[in-house]
């Protein structure tokens, strides 16, 4: 592990340890009222490692942690599948791409044609969450996408910096927190790279809300879910959000907003597209 990853592992373990419910581990409260948080020696005992070794791991010392030990600690901390994968990635026990990769500025033509063939909003996200491509329906939903400076056309940056997008998300607080946890889960292999560090620093400097959420060290894998937007022209739009990966472009994630059956979303999208197309002429 490089220094950045060691620090992240230490903070991640401390945060998860502090939120454990003592009773769920068969342990009494600390003092009269402290019901949350296990001591380091308790984690070490449950994971069958030495207290000194576990302490060094939390302190970010330059030690080698085996996959088996990290998995044992993950079980004690009751990590989710995404959190456990993140911890293993930090320890170097998951397939990792190069820390520094060239940014993806565009979607391959054959995959852009796939996006264009869809009549509902869809876009492609690069590993750094840069938006590399989108279709007309997405441009109708989020009209600013084409005019955004390419250097700032990053999904996480836009969620925290664009007032228009924020107004369109009635569940912005929940959605933004979910995005940060998902971004952290996927960013593990790039942690410590110049580009990743710069993006996180830029976000933290621009948004106190992002800085606070990032400091919580939440980790969550992607799951299909409902998304609701309130468009200033056509009102509420309800989608089922899904994500696909093309076999010949695994570095890109294709996000699809499929209109929820039984809602007026599809008709409202059609009306919005008609307005968008007429204004473009």
Short mmCIF file of C-alpha atoms in Angstrom, two decimals:
data_model
loop_
_atom_site.label_atom_id
_atom_site.label_comp_id
_atom_site.label_asym_id
_atom_site.label_seq_id
_atom_site.Cartn_x
_atom_site.Cartn_y
_atom_site.Cartn_z
CA UNK A 1 0.00 0.00 0.00
CA UNK A 2 1.22 3.48 -0.76
CA UNK A 3 1.02 6.19 1.89
CA UNK A 4 -2.31 7.57 0.69
CA UNK A 5 -3.92 4.15 0.80
CA UNK A 6 -2.48 3.39 4.23
CA UNK A 7 -4.00 6.61 5.60
CA UNK A 8 -7.33 5.81 3.97
CA UNK A 9 -7.37 2.28 5.40
CA UNK A 10 -6.59 3.61 8.88
CA UNK A 11 -9.32 6.24 8.79
CA UNK A 12 -11.81 3.81 7.25
CA UNK A 13 -11.19 1.21 9.98
CA UNK A 14 -11.42 3.80 12.76
CA UNK A 15 -14.69 5.13 11.39
CA UNK A 16 -16.27 1.70 11.07
CA UNK A 17 -15.05 0.60 14.48
CA UNK A 18 -16.56 3.70 16.12
CA UNK A 19 -20.02 2.92 14.73
CA UNK A 20 -20.26 -0.74 15.79
CA UNK A 21 -23.01 -1.60 18.27
CA UNK A 22 -21.36 -3.23 21.26
CA UNK A 23 -24.37 -5.36 22.18
CA UNK A 24 -24.37 -6.94 18.71
CA UNK A 25 -20.90 -8.29 19.51
CA UNK A 26 -21.93 -9.54 22.93
CA UNK A 27 -20.09 -6.74 24.70
CA UNK A 28 -21.34 -4.58 27.58
CA UNK A 29 -21.47 -0.78 27.40
CA UNK A 30 -18.32 1.19 28.10
CA UNK A 31 -19.00 3.02 31.32
CA UNK A 32 -22.68 3.60 31.95
CA UNK A 33 -23.89 4.79 28.60
CA UNK A 34 -21.46 4.22 25.71
CA UNK A 35 -23.26 1.72 23.50
CA UNK A 36 -21.33 2.31 20.26
CA UNK A 37 -17.73 1.61 19.37
CA UNK A 38 -15.39 -1.29 19.99
CA UNK A 39 -11.92 -0.90 21.41
CA UNK A 40 -8.93 -1.77 19.27
CA UNK A 41 -8.09 -4.72 21.48
CA UNK A 42 -11.63 -6.06 21.03
CA UNK A 43 -11.38 -5.87 17.24
CA UNK A 44 -7.97 -7.53 17.38
CA UNK A 45 -9.25 -10.34 19.58
CA UNK A 46 -12.26 -11.06 17.37
CA UNK A 47 -10.06 -10.99 14.23
CA UNK A 48 -7.32 -13.11 15.87
CA UNK A 49 -4.53 -10.58 15.28
CA UNK A 50 -2.25 -8.83 17.74
CA UNK A 51 -3.39 -5.53 19.24
CA UNK A 52 -0.10 -3.91 18.24
CA UNK A 53 -0.46 -5.02 14.63
CA UNK A 54 -4.06 -3.82 14.40
CA UNK A 55 -3.11 -0.50 16.01
CA UNK A 56 -0.37 -0.01 13.43
CA UNK A 57 -2.88 -0.75 10.67
CA UNK A 58 -5.22 1.97 11.96
CA UNK A 59 -2.28 4.34 12.30
CA UNK A 60 -1.36 3.88 8.65
CA UNK A 61 2.02 2.30 9.36
CA UNK A 62 3.93 0.64 6.53
CA UNK A 63 2.97 -2.96 7.24
CA UNK A 64 1.80 -5.80 5.01
CA UNK A 65 -1.73 -7.02 5.62
CA UNK A 66 -2.70 -10.33 4.05
CA UNK A 67 -6.00 -10.82 2.28
CA UNK A 68 -7.05 -13.29 4.99
CA UNK A 69 -6.39 -10.79 7.77
CA UNK A 70 -8.24 -7.97 6.01
CA UNK A 71 -11.17 -10.27 5.36
CA UNK A 72 -11.21 -11.30 9.03
CA UNK A 73 -11.23 -7.66 10.09
CA UNK A 74 -13.97 -6.97 7.57
CA UNK A 75 -16.11 -9.70 9.12
CA UNK A 76 -15.63 -8.28 12.61
CA UNK A 77 -16.53 -4.81 11.37
CA UNK A 78 -19.54 -6.33 9.56
CA UNK A 79 -18.65 -4.58 6.31
CA UNK A 80 -21.02 -4.70 3.38
CA UNK A 81 -19.88 -6.42 0.19
CA UNK A 82 -18.95 -3.03 -1.31
CA UNK A 83 -17.10 -1.94 1.82
CA UNK A 84 -15.20 -5.23 1.99
CA UNK A 85 -14.21 -4.97 -1.68
CA UNK A 86 -13.04 -1.42 -1.02
CA UNK A 87 -10.89 -2.51 1.94
CA UNK A 88 -9.33 -5.31 -0.11
CA UNK A 89 -8.67 -2.92 -2.99
CA UNK A 90 -6.86 -0.59 -0.62
CA UNK A 91 -4.74 -3.53 0.50
CA UNK A 92 -3.90 -4.42 -3.09
CA UNK A 93 -6.00 -7.59 -3.23
CA UNK A 94 -8.31 -6.69 -6.08
CA UNK A 95 -7.54 -6.19 -9.77
CA UNK A 96 -6.27 -2.64 -9.99
CA UNK A 97 -5.86 -0.54 -13.13
CA UNK A 98 -2.99 1.87 -13.48
CA UNK A 99 -3.22 4.70 -10.97
CA UNK A 100 -2.81 7.26 -13.74
CA UNK A 101 -4.85 6.74 -16.89
CA UNK A 102 -5.60 9.07 -19.74
CA UNK A 103 -8.95 10.80 -19.31
CA UNK A 104 -11.78 9.59 -21.53
CA UNK A 105 -13.15 12.53 -23.47
CA UNK A 106 -15.55 10.76 -25.82
CA UNK A 107 -17.53 7.56 -26.22
CA UNK A 108 -16.49 5.26 -29.10
CA UNK A 109 -18.70 5.95 -32.15
CA UNK A 110 -20.48 2.58 -32.11
CA UNK A 111 -21.44 3.07 -28.46
CA UNK A 112 -22.48 6.66 -29.01
CA UNK A 113 -24.79 5.29 -31.73
CA UNK A 114 -26.26 2.99 -29.09
CA UNK A 115 -26.91 5.96 -26.79
CA UNK A 116 -28.49 7.90 -29.67
CA UNK A 117 -30.84 5.00 -30.43
CA UNK A 118 -32.44 5.22 -26.99
CA UNK A 119 -35.51 7.41 -26.55
CA UNK A 120 -34.92 7.93 -22.85
CA UNK A 121 -32.05 9.78 -21.09
CA UNK A 122 -28.74 7.94 -21.09
CA UNK A 123 -25.12 8.96 -20.67
CA UNK A 124 -21.66 7.43 -20.29
CA UNK A 125 -19.46 7.91 -17.23
CA UNK A 126 -15.67 7.51 -17.26
CA UNK A 127 -13.72 6.04 -14.31
CA UNK A 128 -13.23 9.53 -12.85
CA UNK A 129 -16.98 10.15 -13.26
CA UNK A 130 -16.42 12.47 -16.16
CA UNK A 131 -19.43 12.47 -18.49
CA UNK A 132 -17.97 11.25 -21.76
CA UNK A 133 -21.13 11.12 -23.85
CA UNK A 134 -24.91 11.47 -23.75
CA UNK A 135 -27.95 11.28 -25.97
CA UNK A 136 -30.54 13.84 -27.00
CA UNK A 137 -33.01 12.75 -24.32
CA UNK A 138 -30.42 13.43 -21.63
CA UNK A 139 -29.73 16.86 -23.14
CA UNK A 140 -33.48 17.52 -22.92
CA UNK A 141 -33.51 16.50 -19.26
CA UNK A 142 -30.35 18.41 -18.31
CA UNK A 143 -30.12 21.25 -20.81
CA UNK A 144 -26.77 22.58 -19.58
CA UNK A 145 -24.77 19.44 -20.35
CA UNK A 146 -23.51 20.60 -23.76
CA UNK A 147 -22.48 24.05 -22.54
CA UNK A 148 -20.61 22.90 -19.45
CA UNK A 149 -16.85 23.35 -19.71
CA UNK A 150 -15.47 19.89 -20.62
CA UNK A 151 -13.01 20.17 -17.72
CA UNK A 152 -15.97 20.42 -15.33
CA UNK A 153 -18.24 17.93 -17.07
CA UNK A 154 -17.95 15.54 -14.16
CA UNK A 155 -21.06 14.01 -12.60
CA UNK A 156 -19.94 14.46 -9.01
CA UNK A 157 -18.74 18.02 -9.64
CA UNK A 158 -22.04 18.98 -11.25
CA UNK A 159 -24.11 17.47 -8.45
CA UNK A 160 -22.33 19.68 -5.92
CA UNK A 161 -21.70 22.80 -7.99
CA UNK A 162 -24.65 23.34 -10.34
CA UNK A 163 -27.63 25.10 -8.70
CA UNK A 164 -29.88 24.18 -11.64
CA UNK A 165 -29.21 20.46 -11.23
CA UNK A 166 -29.66 20.73 -7.49
CA UNK A 167 -33.08 22.34 -7.91
CA UNK A 168 -34.10 19.47 -10.17
CA UNK A 169 -33.36 16.89 -7.45
CA UNK A 170 -35.99 16.93 -4.68
CA UNK A 171 -33.94 14.28 -2.84
CA UNK A 172 -30.61 16.07 -3.36
CA UNK A 173 -29.35 15.38 0.18
CA UNK A 174 -29.92 11.64 -0.15
CA UNK A 175 -28.72 11.44 -3.74
CA UNK A 176 -25.53 13.44 -3.14
CA UNK A 177 -24.61 11.27 -0.17
CA UNK A 178 -25.26 8.12 -2.18
CA UNK A 179 -23.10 9.40 -5.05
CA UNK A 180 -20.15 10.19 -2.78
CA UNK A 181 -20.27 6.72 -1.19
CA UNK A 182 -20.49 5.12 -4.63
CA UNK A 183 -17.65 7.27 -5.99
CA UNK A 184 -15.42 6.28 -3.06
CA UNK A 185 -16.19 2.59 -3.61
CA UNK A 186 -15.13 2.86 -7.25
CA UNK A 187 -12.18 5.18 -6.69
CA UNK A 188 -10.19 2.81 -4.50
CA UNK A 189 -7.70 1.78 -7.21
CA UNK A 190 -7.05 5.43 -8.10
CA UNK A 191 -6.69 6.72 -4.55
CA UNK A 192 -3.43 8.63 -4.32
CA UNK A 193 -3.24 9.38 -8.03
CA UNK A 194 -2.70 13.00 -8.99
CA UNK A 195 -6.01 13.28 -10.86
CA UNK A 196 -8.10 11.73 -8.09
CA UNK A 197 -6.46 13.78 -5.35
CA UNK A 198 -6.96 16.97 -7.35
CA UNK A 199 -10.64 16.23 -8.00
CA UNK A 200 -11.40 15.50 -4.34
CA UNK A 201 -9.50 18.63 -3.24
CA UNK A 202 -11.37 20.74 -5.79
CA UNK A 203 -14.72 19.39 -4.64
CA UNK A 204 -13.90 19.86 -0.96
CA UNK A 205 -12.78 23.44 -1.56
CA UNK A 206 -15.92 24.27 -3.54
CA UNK A 207 -18.47 22.52 -1.34
CA UNK A 208 -18.50 22.20 2.44
CA UNK A 209 -21.28 19.66 2.00
CA UNK A 210 -19.06 17.44 -0.11
CA UNK A 211 -16.18 17.81 2.36
CA UNK A 212 -18.42 16.74 5.22
CA UNK A 213 -19.83 13.74 3.39
CA UNK A 214 -16.40 12.68 2.12
CA UNK A 215 -15.06 12.76 5.68
CA UNK A 216 -17.68 10.19 6.70
CA UNK A 217 -15.91 7.55 4.57
CA UNK A 218 -19.15 6.04 3.31
CA UNK A 219 -18.77 3.23 0.80
CA UNK A 220 -21.67 1.82 -1.21
CA UNK A 221 -21.87 -0.18 -4.40
CA UNK A 222 -24.16 0.78 -7.26
CA UNK A 223 -27.73 -0.50 -7.15
CA UNK A 224 -30.56 0.15 -9.59
CA UNK A 225 -33.03 2.51 -7.98
CA UNK A 226 -35.74 5.08 -8.59
CA UNK A 227 -34.70 8.61 -9.52
CA UNK A 228 -37.00 11.62 -9.45
CA UNK A 229 -36.33 14.93 -11.22
CA UNK A 230 -38.44 18.08 -11.17
CA UNK A 231 -37.93 19.72 -14.55
CA UNK A 232 -38.69 23.46 -14.75
CA UNK A 233 -40.71 22.98 -17.96
CA UNK A 234 -42.63 19.70 -17.64
CA UNK A 235 -42.59 19.04 -13.91
CA UNK A 236 -41.92 15.74 -12.16
CA UNK A 237 -40.17 12.94 -14.05
CA UNK A 238 -39.73 9.50 -12.49
CA UNK A 239 -37.18 7.00 -13.77
CA UNK A 240 -35.71 3.63 -12.97
CA UNK A 241 -31.94 4.13 -12.99
CA UNK A 242 -29.83 1.29 -14.32
CA UNK A 243 -26.18 0.95 -15.23
CA UNK A 244 -24.61 -1.19 -17.94
CA UNK A 245 -21.03 -1.93 -18.97
CA UNK A 246 -20.10 -2.72 -22.57
CA UNK A 247 -17.88 -5.76 -22.97
CA UNK A 248 -15.56 -3.89 -25.35
CA UNK A 249 -15.37 -0.72 -23.22
CA UNK A 250 -15.39 -1.88 -19.57
CA UNK A 251 -13.91 1.42 -18.40
CA UNK A 252 -17.17 3.19 -19.29
CA UNK A 253 -20.41 2.86 -17.35
CA UNK A 254 -23.63 3.60 -19.22
CA UNK A 255 -26.31 5.11 -17.00
CA UNK A 256 -29.89 4.70 -18.20
CA UNK A 257 -32.94 6.60 -16.96
CA UNK A 258 -35.87 4.40 -17.97
CA UNK A 259 -39.30 6.06 -17.54
CA UNK A 260 -41.22 4.41 -14.72
CA UNK A 261 -44.33 2.61 -15.99
CA UNK A 262 -47.59 4.07 -14.82
CA UNK A 263 -46.24 7.61 -14.63
CA UNK A 264 -46.58 10.43 -17.19
CA UNK A 265 -42.79 10.54 -17.56
CA UNK A 266 -42.57 9.13 -21.08
CA UNK A 267 -45.19 11.56 -22.42
CA UNK A 268 -43.55 14.48 -20.64
CA UNK A 269 -40.18 13.49 -22.10
CA UNK A 270 -41.70 13.52 -25.58
CA UNK A 271 -43.12 17.00 -24.97
CA UNK A 272 -39.77 18.16 -23.65
CA UNK A 273 -37.99 16.75 -26.70
CA UNK A 274 -40.36 18.64 -29.01
CA UNK A 275 -39.58 21.91 -27.20
CA UNK A 276 -35.85 21.15 -27.26
CA UNK A 277 -35.81 20.32 -30.96
CA UNK A 278 -37.82 23.39 -31.95
CA UNK A 279 -35.52 25.69 -29.98
CA UNK A 280 -32.48 24.12 -31.66
CA UNK A 281 -33.77 24.95 -35.13
#
